[in-house]
Coordinates of C-alpha atoms in Angstrom, one line a residue:
X1 CA 6.0 -29.2 -18.4
X2 CA 5.0 -29.6 -14.8
X3 CA 3.5 -26.6 -12.9
X4 CA 6.5 -26.2 -10.6
X5 CA 8.9 -25.8 -13.5
X6 CA 6.5 -23.2 -15.0
X7 CA 6.6 -21.2 -11.8
X8 CA 10.4 -21.4 -11.6
X9 CA 10.4 -20.2 -15.3
X10 CA 8.2 -17.2 -14.4
X11 CA 10.4 -16.4 -11.4
X12 CA 13.6 -16.5 -13.5
X13 CA 12.0 -14.2 -16.0
X14 CA 10.4 -11.7 -13.6
X15 CA 12.6 -11.8 -10.5
X16 CA 14.2 -8.5 -11.3
X17 CA 10.7 -6.9 -11.0
X18 CA 11.0 -7.6 -7.2
X19 CA 14.5 -6.1 -6.8
X20 CA 18.1 -6.8 -7.7
X21 CA 20.1 -9.4 -5.8
X22 CA 17.1 -11.3 -4.3
X23 CA 17.5 -15.0 -3.6
X24 CA 15.1 -17.4 -5.3
X25 CA 13.4 -17.9 -1.9
X26 CA 12.9 -14.2 -1.3
X27 CA 11.5 -13.7 -4.8
X28 CA 9.2 -16.6 -4.3
X29 CA 7.9 -14.9 -1.1
X30 CA 7.1 -11.8 -3.0
X31 CA 5.6 -13.7 -5.9
X32 CA 3.3 -15.7 -3.5
X33 CA 2.1 -12.5 -1.7
X34 CA 1.5 -10.8 -5.0
X35 CA -0.4 -13.8 -6.4
X36 CA -2.6 -14.4 -3.3
X37 CA -3.4 -10.7 -2.9
X38 CA -4.0 -9.9 -6.6
X39 CA -7.7 -9.0 -5.9
X40 CA -6.5 -6.2 -3.6
X41 CA -4.2 -4.6 -6.3
X42 CA -1.5 -3.8 -3.8
X43 CA 1.6 -1.8 -4.8
X44 CA 5.2 -3.2 -4.6
X45 CA 5.7 -1.1 -1.5
X46 CA 2.6 -2.4 0.2
X47 CA 3.5 -6.0 -0.5
X48 CA 7.1 -5.5 0.7
X49 CA 5.9 -3.9 4.0
X50 CA 3.9 -7.1 4.8
X51 CA 6.9 -9.4 4.5
X52 CA 8.1 -10.4 8.0
X53 CA 10.3 -13.4 7.1
X54 CA 13.5 -13.8 9.0
X55 CA 14.8 -15.2 12.2
X56 CA 12.0 -15.8 14.8
X57 CA 9.2 -15.3 12.3
X58 CA 7.1 -18.1 13.7
X59 CA 6.9 -19.8 10.3
X60 CA 5.1 -16.7 8.9
X61 CA 6.5 -15.1 5.8
X62 CA 4.1 -12.2 5.2
X63 CA 1.0 -10.7 6.9
X64 CA -1.6 -8.2 5.6
X65 CA -4.5 -6.7 7.6
X66 CA -7.5 -5.2 5.7
X67 CA -10.6 -3.5 6.9
X68 CA -13.4 -3.2 4.4
X69 CA -10.7 -4.2 1.8
X70 CA -8.5 -1.3 2.8
X71 CA -4.9 -2.2 3.7
X72 CA -4.2 -1.0 7.3
X73 CA -1.0 0.8 8.3
X74 CA 0.4 1.5 11.7
X75 CA -1.1 5.0 11.7
X76 CA -4.5 4.3 10.1
X77 CA -7.4 6.1 11.8
X78 CA -9.8 3.3 12.6
X79 CA -12.6 5.7 13.5
X80 CA -13.3 6.2 9.8
X81 CA -14.7 2.7 9.5
X82 CA -18.4 2.4 10.3
X83 CA -20.7 -0.6 10.5
X84 CA -20.9 -2.9 8.7
X85 CA -17.2 -3.7 9.1
X86 CA -15.4 -6.7 7.6
X87 CA -11.8 -7.5 8.7
X88 CA -9.6 -9.7 6.6
X89 CA -6.2 -11.0 7.9
X90 CA -4.0 -12.7 5.4
X91 CA -1.1 -14.8 6.8
X92 CA 1.1 -16.4 4.2
X93 CA 3.8 -19.0 4.5
X94 CA 5.8 -19.6 1.3
X95 CA 8.5 -22.2 0.9
X96 CA 10.2 -22.6 -2.5
X97 CA 12.1 -25.8 -1.5
X98 CA 10.4 -29.1 -0.7
X99 CA 6.7 -29.8 -0.5
X100 CA 4.2 -29.4 2.3
X101 CA 5.8 -30.3 5.6
X102 CA 4.2 -31.1 9.0
X103 CA 6.9 -29.1 10.8
X104 CA 6.0 -25.9 8.9
X105 CA 2.3 -26.4 9.7
X106 CA 3.1 -27.1 13.3
X107 CA 4.9 -23.7 13.5
X108 CA 1.7 -22.0 12.2
X109 CA -0.4 -23.9 14.8
X110 CA 1.8 -22.6 17.6
X111 CA 2.2 -19.0 16.4
X112 CA -1.0 -17.8 14.8
X113 CA -3.4 -18.4 17.7
X114 CA -0.9 -16.8 20.1
X115 CA -0.3 -13.7 17.9
X116 CA -3.9 -12.9 17.3
X117 CA -5.1 -13.3 20.8
X118 CA -6.4 -9.9 22.1
X119 CA -5.0 -10.6 25.5
X120 CA -1.5 -11.5 24.2
X121 CA 1.3 -10.3 26.4
X122 CA 3.7 -8.1 24.3
X123 CA 6.7 -9.0 26.6
X124 CA 6.1 -12.7 26.0
X125 CA 5.8 -12.2 22.2
X126 CA 8.9 -10.0 22.2
X127 CA 10.9 -13.0 23.5
X128 CA 9.7 -15.3 20.7
X129 CA 9.1 -13.3 17.6
X130 CA 11.0 -10.7 15.5
X131 CA 10.1 -7.0 15.4
X132 CA 8.2 -7.1 12.1
X133 CA 6.0 -9.9 13.3
X134 CA 5.3 -8.2 16.6
X135 CA 4.4 -4.8 15.1
X136 CA 2.2 -6.3 12.4
X137 CA 0.1 -8.4 14.8
X138 CA 0.0 -5.6 17.4
X139 CA -1.5 -3.4 14.7
X140 CA -4.1 -6.1 14.0
X141 CA -4.9 -6.6 17.7
X142 CA -5.2 -2.9 18.4
X143 CA -7.3 -2.5 15.3
X144 CA -9.8 -5.1 16.4
X145 CA -10.1 -3.5 19.8
X146 CA -10.7 -0.1 18.2
X147 CA -13.4 -1.7 15.9
X148 CA -15.1 -3.7 18.7
X149 CA -18.0 -1.3 18.9
X150 CA -18.7 -1.8 15.2
X151 CA -19.1 -5.6 15.8
X152 CA -16.9 -6.5 12.9
X153 CA -16.9 -9.8 11.0
X154 CA -13.4 -11.2 11.1
X155 CA -12.0 -13.5 8.4
X156 CA -8.5 -15.0 8.9
X157 CA -7.0 -16.5 5.8
X158 CA -3.9 -18.7 6.2
X159 CA -2.2 -19.6 2.9
X160 CA 0.6 -22.2 2.9
X161 CA 2.3 -22.1 -0.5
X162 CA 4.9 -24.4 -1.9
X163 CA 6.0 -25.7 -5.3
X164 CA 4.6 -29.1 -4.5
X165 CA 2.8 -31.0 -7.3
X166 CA 1.1 -33.2 -4.7
X167 CA -0.6 -32.7 -1.3
X168 CA 0.4 -34.1 2.1
X169 CA -2.3 -36.0 3.9
X170 CA -0.7 -35.4 7.3
X171 CA -0.5 -31.7 6.7
X172 CA -4.2 -31.6 5.5
X173 CA -5.2 -33.5 8.6
X174 CA -3.7 -30.6 10.7
X175 CA -5.9 -27.9 9.1
X176 CA -9.2 -28.3 11.1
X177 CA -7.4 -27.9 14.4
X178 CA -5.7 -24.7 13.3
X179 CA -8.9 -23.3 11.8
X180 CA -10.8 -24.0 15.1
X181 CA -8.0 -22.5 17.3
X182 CA -8.0 -19.3 15.3
X183 CA -11.7 -18.9 14.9
X184 CA -12.2 -19.1 18.7
X185 CA -10.2 -16.0 19.3
X186 CA -12.8 -13.4 18.4
X187 CA -16.6 -13.2 18.1
X188 CA -18.0 -13.5 14.6
X189 CA -14.6 -14.9 13.5
X190 CA -13.9 -17.5 10.8
X191 CA -10.6 -19.1 9.7
X192 CA -9.8 -20.8 6.4
X193 CA -6.5 -22.5 5.8
X194 CA -5.5 -23.3 2.2
X195 CA -2.7 -25.3 0.7
X196 CA -1.5 -23.7 -2.5
X197 CA 0.7 -26.0 -4.6
X198 CA 2.3 -25.3 -7.9
X199 CA -0.9 -25.9 -9.9
X200 CA -2.9 -23.4 -7.8
X201 CA -0.1 -20.8 -7.9
X202 CA 0.2 -21.1 -11.6
X203 CA -3.6 -20.9 -12.1
X204 CA -3.8 -17.6 -10.1
X205 CA -0.6 -16.1 -11.5
X206 CA -1.6 -16.6 -15.1
X207 CA -4.7 -14.4 -14.8
X208 CA -4.1 -11.4 -17.0
X209 CA -3.4 -8.0 -15.5
X210 CA -5.2 -6.4 -18.4
X211 CA -8.9 -6.1 -17.3
X212 CA -11.6 -6.2 -19.9
X213 CA -15.2 -5.8 -18.6
X214 CA -18.5 -5.6 -20.2
X215 CA -21.3 -3.4 -18.8
X216 CA -24.8 -3.7 -20.3
X217 CA -26.8 -0.5 -20.6
X218 CA -30.5 0.2 -20.7
X219 CA -32.0 0.8 -24.2
X220 CA -29.3 3.0 -25.7
X221 CA -26.1 5.0 -24.9
X222 CA -25.4 8.6 -25.9
X223 CA -22.1 8.7 -27.6
X224 CA -20.1 11.8 -28.4
X225 CA -16.5 11.9 -29.4
X226 CA -14.8 9.3 -27.1
X227 CA -17.3 9.4 -24.4
X228 CA -20.5 7.5 -23.5
X229 CA -23.4 8.4 -21.2
X230 CA -26.0 5.7 -20.3
X231 CA -28.0 4.0 -17.6
X232 CA -26.9 0.7 -16.3
X233 CA -29.1 -1.6 -14.2
X234 CA -28.0 -1.7 -10.6
X235 CA -27.5 -5.5 -10.7
X236 CA -25.5 -5.2 -13.9
X237 CA -23.3 -2.6 -12.4
X238 CA -22.8 -4.8 -9.3
X239 CA -21.6 -7.6 -11.6
X240 CA -19.3 -5.2 -13.4
X241 CA -17.4 -4.2 -10.2
X242 CA -17.2 -7.6 -8.7
X243 CA -15.5 -11.0 -9.2
X244 CA -17.1 -13.9 -7.5
X245 CA -18.9 -11.5 -5.2
X246 CA -15.8 -9.6 -4.2
X247 CA -15.3 -6.0 -5.2
X248 CA -12.4 -5.5 -7.7
X249 CA -10.1 -3.0 -6.1
X250 CA -8.1 -2.6 -9.3
X251 CA -11.0 -0.7 -10.7
X252 CA -10.6 2.2 -8.2
X253 CA -8.0 5.0 -8.4
X254 CA -8.1 5.9 -4.7
X255 CA -8.0 3.9 -1.5
X256 CA -11.6 3.3 -0.4
X257 CA -10.9 4.4 3.1
X258 CA -10.8 8.0 1.9
X259 CA -14.6 7.6 1.4
X260 CA -15.4 5.9 4.7
X261 CA -15.4 9.1 6.7
X262 CA -18.6 10.5 5.2
X263 CA -20.8 7.8 6.9
X264 CA -24.0 9.9 6.6
X265 CA -23.7 10.0 2.8
X266 CA -23.2 6.3 2.7
X267 CA -26.2 5.7 4.9
X268 CA -28.4 7.8 2.6
X269 CA -27.2 5.8 -0.4
X270 CA -27.9 2.6 1.4
X271 CA -31.4 3.8 2.4
X272 CA -32.2 4.7 -1.2
X273 CA -31.1 1.2 -2.3
X274 CA -33.3 -0.5 0.2
X275 CA -36.4 1.5 -0.8
X276 CA -37.1 -0.6 -3.9
X277 CA -40.7 0.5 -4.2
X278 CA -39.7 4.2 -4.4
X279 CA -41.4 6.0 -7.4
X280 CA -38.1 7.8 -8.0
X281 CA -35.5 5.7 -9.8
X282 CA -32.1 5.4 -8.2
X283 CA -30.3 7.5 -10.8
X284 CA -32.7 10.4 -10.1
X285 CA -31.2 10.7 -6.6
X286 CA -27.6 9.9 -7.2
X287 CA -24.8 11.7 -9.1
X288 CA -23.7 8.5 -10.8
X289 CA -20.4 6.9 -11.8
X290 CA -17.5 8.2 -13.9
X291 CA -15.2 5.6 -15.5
X292 CA -12.0 6.2 -17.5
X293 CA -11.0 3.6 -20.0
X294 CA -8.1 2.9 -22.4
X295 CA -10.6 1.7 -24.9
X296 CA -14.4 1.4 -25.0
X297 CA -16.6 -0.1 -27.7
X298 CA -20.4 -0.3 -27.9
X299 CA -22.2 -3.4 -29.3
X300 CA -25.4 -5.2 -28.7
X301 CA -26.4 -2.9 -25.8
X302 CA -23.1 -3.6 -24.0
X303 CA -20.1 -1.4 -23.6
X304 CA -16.8 -3.4 -23.6
X305 CA -14.3 -1.5 -21.5
X306 CA -10.5 -2.1 -21.4
X307 CA -8.8 -1.4 -18.1
X308 CA -11.7 0.6 -16.6
X309 CA -10.9 3.0 -13.8
X310 CA -13.7 4.2 -11.6
X311 CA -12.6 7.8 -10.6
X312 CA -15.9 9.1 -9.2
X313 CA -18.7 7.2 -7.5
X314 CA -16.7 5.1 -5.1
X315 CA -19.3 5.6 -2.3
X316 CA -22.1 4.6 -4.6
X317 CA -20.1 1.6 -5.9
X318 CA -19.4 0.2 -2.5
X319 CA -22.9 0.7 -1.3
X320 CA -24.3 -1.1 -4.4
X321 CA -21.8 -3.9 -3.7
X322 CA -22.9 -4.1 0.0
X323 CA -26.6 -4.1 -1.0
X324 CA -26.4 -7.0 -3.4
X325 CA -23.7 -8.9 -1.5
X326 CA -26.0 -8.7 1.5
X327 CA -28.8 -10.4 -0.3
X328 CA -30.5 -7.4 -1.9
X329 CA -32.4 -7.7 -5.2
X330 CA -33.3 -5.1 -7.7
X331 CA -33.9 -5.6 -11.4
X332 CA -35.8 -2.4 -12.2
X333 CA -33.7 0.6 -11.1
X334 CA -30.6 2.0 -12.8
X335 CA -27.5 4.1 -12.1
X336 CA -26.1 6.7 -14.5
X337 CA -22.7 6.0 -15.9
X338 CA -20.2 8.1 -17.9
X339 CA -17.3 6.3 -19.7
X340 CA -14.5 8.4 -21.1
X341 CA -11.9 6.9 -23.4
X342 CA -8.8 8.9 -22.5
X343 CA -5.2 7.8 -23.2
X344 CA -3.6 11.1 -22.4
X345 CA -2.2 11.3 -18.8
X346 CA -2.6 15.0 -18.4
X347 CA -6.3 15.0 -19.4
X348 CA -6.9 11.9 -17.4
X349 CA -5.5 13.6 -14.2
X350 CA -7.7 16.7 -14.9
X351 CA -10.8 14.5 -15.1
X352 CA -9.9 12.7 -11.9
X353 CA -9.3 15.9 -10.0
X354 CA -12.3 17.7 -11.4
X355 CA -14.8 14.9 -10.7
X356 CA -13.5 14.2 -7.2
X357 CA -13.2 17.9 -6.2
X358 CA -17.0 17.9 -6.2
X359 CA -17.2 15.4 -3.4
X360 CA -16.0 15.0 0.2
X361 CA -12.8 13.3 -0.7
X362 CA -9.8 14.4 1.4
X363 CA -7.5 16.8 -0.4
X364 CA -4.4 14.6 0.2
X365 CA -5.8 11.9 -2.1
X366 CA -5.8 14.3 -5.0
X367 CA -2.2 15.5 -4.7
X368 CA -1.0 12.8 -7.1
X369 CA -2.7 14.7 -10.0
X370 CA -1.1 18.0 -9.3
X371 CA 1.3 19.6 -11.9
X372 CA 4.2 19.6 -9.4
X373 CA 3.8 15.9 -8.8
X374 CA 3.9 15.3 -12.6
X375 CA 7.1 17.4 -12.7
X376 CA 8.7 15.2 -10.2
X377 CA 7.7 12.1 -12.1
X378 CA 9.0 13.5 -15.4
X379 CA 12.3 14.7 -13.9
X380 CA 13.0 11.4 -12.1
X381 CA 12.1 9.3 -15.2
X382 CA 15.0 10.9 -17.1
X383 CA 17.3 9.6 -14.4
X384 CA 15.9 6.0 -14.6
X385 CA 13.9 6.5 -11.4
X386 CA 10.2 5.7 -11.7
X387 CA 7.9 7.7 -9.5
X388 CA 4.6 5.9 -8.8
X389 CA 2.5 9.0 -8.0
X390 CA -0.4 6.9 -9.4
X391 CA -0.8 3.5 -7.9
X392 CA 1.2 0.8 -9.7
X393 CA 1.6 2.8 -12.9
X394 CA 5.2 1.9 -13.5
X395 CA 4.9 -1.6 -12.1
X396 CA 2.3 -2.4 -14.7
X397 CA 4.8 -1.2 -17.3
X398 CA 7.3 -3.8 -16.1
X399 CA 9.8 -1.5 -14.4
X400 CA 12.0 -3.2 -11.7
X401 CA 10.9 -2.8 -8.1
X402 CA 14.2 -1.4 -7.0
X403 CA 13.8 1.6 -9.4
X404 CA 10.3 2.4 -8.4
X405 CA 9.4 4.7 -5.5
X406 CA 5.9 5.5 -4.5
X407 CA 4.5 8.9 -3.4
X408 CA 4.4 7.6 0.2
X409 CA 8.0 6.4 0.2
X410 CA 9.2 9.6 -1.3
X411 CA 7.3 11.7 1.3
X412 CA 8.8 9.6 4.1
X413 CA 12.3 10.0 2.6
X414 CA 11.9 13.7 2.2
X415 CA 10.6 14.0 5.8
X416 CA 13.8 12.2 7.0
X417 CA 16.4 13.9 4.8
X418 CA 15.0 17.3 4.0
X419 CA 13.2 18.0 7.3
X420 CA 15.3 15.8 9.6
X421 CA 12.3 14.1 11.1
X422 CA 13.0 10.4 10.6
X423 CA 10.9 9.6 13.6
X424 CA 7.8 11.0 11.8
X425 CA 8.7 9.1 8.7
X426 CA 8.8 5.9 10.8
X427 CA 5.7 6.6 12.9
X428 CA 3.3 8.2 10.3
X429 CA 3.8 6.6 6.9
X430 CA 0.4 7.6 5.6
X431 CA -0.8 10.6 7.7
X432 CA 2.1 12.8 6.7
X433 CA 0.5 13.0 3.3
X434 CA -3.0 13.7 4.6
X435 CA -2.2 16.9 6.5
X436 CA -2.0 19.9 4.2
X437 CA 0.7 21.7 6.1
X438 CA 2.9 18.7 6.1
X439 CA 2.3 18.1 2.4
X440 CA 3.1 21.7 1.5
X441 CA 6.4 21.5 3.5
X442 CA 7.4 18.3 1.7
X443 CA 6.2 19.2 -1.8
X444 CA 6.3 23.0 -2.1
X445 CA 6.4 23.8 -5.9
X446 CA 9.5 25.9 -5.3
X447 CA 11.6 22.9 -4.1
X448 CA 14.5 22.0 -6.4
X449 CA 13.6 18.7 -8.1
X450 CA 17.1 17.4 -7.6
X451 CA 16.3 17.1 -3.9
X452 CA 13.8 14.4 -4.7
X453 CA 16.5 12.6 -6.7
X454 CA 18.7 12.6 -3.7
X455 CA 15.9 11.4 -1.4
X456 CA 15.0 8.6 -3.8
X457 CA 18.6 7.5 -4.3
X458 CA 19.2 7.4 -0.6
X459 CA 16.1 5.2 -0.1
X460 CA 17.3 2.8 -2.8
X461 CA 20.8 2.7 -1.4
X462 CA 19.6 1.8 2.1
X463 CA 17.0 -0.6 0.8
X464 CA 19.6 -2.4 -1.3
X465 CA 22.0 -2.6 1.6
X466 CA 19.3 -4.1 3.9
X467 CA 18.3 -6.6 1.3
X468 CA 21.8 -7.7 0.6
X469 CA 22.8 -8.1 4.3
X470 CA 19.3 -8.9 5.6
X471 CA 20.3 -12.2 7.1
X472 CA 22.9 -10.5 9.3
X473 CA 20.9 -7.4 10.3
X474 CA 18.2 -8.0 12.9
X475 CA 14.7 -7.1 11.7
X476 CA 14.2 -4.6 14.6
X477 CA 17.0 -2.5 13.0
X478 CA 15.8 -2.9 9.4
X479 CA 12.2 -2.0 10.5
X480 CA 13.0 1.0 12.7
X481 CA 16.2 2.6 11.5
X482 CA 15.8 3.0 7.7
X483 CA 14.9 6.7 7.8
X484 CA 17.3 7.6 10.6
X485 CA 20.1 6.0 8.6
X486 CA 19.1 8.0 5.5
X487 CA 19.2 11.3 7.4
X488 CA 22.7 10.5 8.8
X489 CA 24.0 9.3 5.4
X490 CA 23.0 12.7 4.0
X491 CA 25.1 14.3 6.8
X492 CA 28.0 12.0 6.0
X493 CA 27.9 12.9 2.3
X494 CA 27.7 16.6 3.2
X495 CA 30.4 16.5 5.9
X496 CA 28.3 18.4 8.3
X497 CA 24.7 18.7 9.5
X498 CA 22.1 19.9 8.7
X499 CA 22.3 19.7 4.9
X500 CA 21.0 22.9 3.5
X501 CA 19.3 23.5 0.2
X502 CA 22.4 24.4 -1.9
X503 CA 24.3 21.4 -0.6
X504 CA 21.4 18.9 -0.5
X505 CA 20.7 19.1 -4.2
X506 CA 24.4 18.4 -5.0
X507 CA 24.9 15.3 -2.8
X508 CA 26.3 12.4 -4.8
X509 CA 24.6 9.3 -3.4
X510 CA 26.4 7.2 -6.0
X511 CA 29.7 7.8 -4.1
X512 CA 28.3 6.0 -1.0
X513 CA 30.2 2.8 -0.3
X514 CA 29.0 -0.3 1.7
X515 CA 31.7 0.5 4.2
X516 CA 30.3 4.0 4.8
X517 CA 26.7 2.6 5.1
X518 CA 27.9 0.0 7.6
X519 CA 29.8 2.5 9.7
X520 CA 26.8 4.8 10.0
X521 CA 24.4 1.9 10.6
X522 CA 26.6 0.5 13.3
X523 CA 26.7 3.9 15.0
X524 CA 22.9 4.2 14.7
X525 CA 22.4 0.7 16.2
X526 CA 24.7 1.6 19.1
X527 CA 22.7 4.7 19.9
X528 CA 19.4 2.8 19.4
X529 CA 20.5 0.2 21.9
X530 CA 21.4 2.8 24.4
X531 CA 18.0 4.4 24.0
X532 CA 16.0 1.2 24.5
X533 CA 15.9 -0.5 21.1
X534 CA 12.1 -0.5 20.9
X535 CA 9.7 0.6 18.2
X536 CA 8.6 3.5 20.3
X537 CA 12.2 4.7 20.4
X538 CA 12.4 5.0 16.7
X539 CA 9.1 6.9 16.6
X540 CA 10.2 9.5 19.2
X541 CA 11.7 12.9 18.4
X542 CA 13.9 12.3 21.4
X543 CA 15.9 9.7 19.5
X544 CA 16.4 12.0 16.6
X545 CA 17.8 14.6 19.0
X546 CA 20.1 11.9 20.4
X547 CA 21.4 11.2 16.9
X548 CA 22.0 14.8 16.2
X549 CA 24.0 15.3 19.4
X550 CA 26.0 12.1 18.8
X551 CA 26.5 12.7 15.1
X552 CA 29.6 11.3 13.4
X553 CA 30.0 14.7 11.6
X554 CA 30.3 18.2 12.9
X555 CA 27.4 20.5 13.3
X556 CA 27.3 23.6 11.1
X557 CA 27.1 27.0 12.8
X558 CA 23.5 27.4 11.9
X559 CA 22.6 24.0 13.4
X560 CA 24.4 24.9 16.6
X561 CA 22.3 28.1 16.9
X562 CA 18.9 26.4 16.2
X563 CA 16.7 24.0 18.2
X564 CA 17.6 20.4 17.4
X565 CA 14.3 19.1 16.0
X566 CA 10.6 20.0 15.7
X567 CA 8.0 18.0 17.4
X568 CA 5.5 16.3 15.1
X569 CA 2.9 19.0 15.5
X570 CA 5.2 21.9 15.4
X571 CA 6.5 24.0 12.5
X572 CA 10.0 23.3 11.1
X573 CA 12.9 24.5 13.2
X574 CA 14.9 27.4 12.0
X575 CA 17.6 25.1 10.9
X576 CA 15.3 22.9 8.8
X577 CA 13.3 25.8 7.5
X578 CA 16.5 27.2 6.0
X579 CA 16.4 24.2 3.6
X580 CA 13.2 25.5 2.1
X581 CA 13.6 29.1 1.1
X582 CA 11.1 30.6 -1.3
X583 CA 12.3 30.5 -4.9
X584 CA 14.9 27.9 -4.2
X585 CA 14.9 26.3 -7.6

């Protein structure tokens, strides 16, 4: 059986994982991005956010921007990245029909150098490319300028993937010119263009998601119950956390950028690593590593670990990686490692929180382990909704993408529906979870769990509508109006605005029809066009006020007496705060 048939068989079997109603071409785009970016262990949501395919896409189907292997969002604080800094930009073109074509490569040759140029004119780009393409590359260009003082190394990866079983000499001859044109756009920049045919795609796709790693230990390990404590050579630990010299992101529970802010600690670890002739061993001066495992077995001075998860020691791990990746050598010193074989989710969350609470990690990164977050997960699971409070937990269990909602998506949905701040949901997808006051307003443990059901179902309903009618809805609307639409659909279901706590928990999202969604979307687009139809419009509280004033449903008496909307930095308005009374369960 040829490789292209094998890929089509995989797509037919697993297409539902990417969402209901997707065309083969759309599923192939998701499959290619997932396969190319497998080393980064991205979630469904993260992969989907990078897909920019559509009218005026410049021949680009998906784009992903990483700094020090952390995926960058529109609201990422670039100040947290300190030298040395490595930037990776992945640009993927994926075509399920036909083989490699010169026309497709020509589009990349024209678009990519223009989009990555730091002096690119936004007005010129707006006339050529769709909203998703513009915003993604604007984030990249702004990020590079913010990082200029750190003198980053920039790597641009362009992947052209098809189901071809053979190459195309004319397309391959076009590669050097594209690589040169891109590499010239920034100092210390490189570009690599790769053609991924069916054989390459199948080779990468068949790599198992179950990760089994072996970690040698020095002399002997102390074993008690289902735990091990031992010393591992620094070089052996480097080999354990890397694959072909690249750090394996799937090993880590939390995004590495949460650990970039404590630069002074990282510098101290780096300095200790470089002092190879120090009389004190490395493990004397370092708290060590904690690893959770599904299974662990000791034999021949090696611990075999199934699905290891490094939950404490991320700073140490990344500094060890940088040391050896940068040419360092050390065969004498060791790092202390604890491996705990835990298959119980509650105990695992307790260990994650306990070990990380002793470090400088931001509190927001630990919220996923809190009892109330588990309650939300358990409640939604009974309804066939899978809440990914922990990265890719349900995806790895084979649940369909259109029934999975991550903690970030749920927070954005709650911000739009429960707090009537869709502009913040649009503009601050990650930072709303990093501010304690915002988090407490969204996830107070007195909040009725049914509210999260409504928020998740509204997200699914809008997402399904956009996917079904994506070819007829301009990307500028899909990209900007998702959360504004959700807010107004809640009003529509309620018959008035705002939707207060007693009514919000009882909304029947299943009664929404396509006709209703279309009516509200058309109204939103009309108001959006009047307000300027730009990304900044959707990110402004002024536009939310406009929608409130032009609402298709009547305002309640309480809403008429209260200010329209809180500014991003302000406390909730009296109208919104009424939706969160104490003891509302």
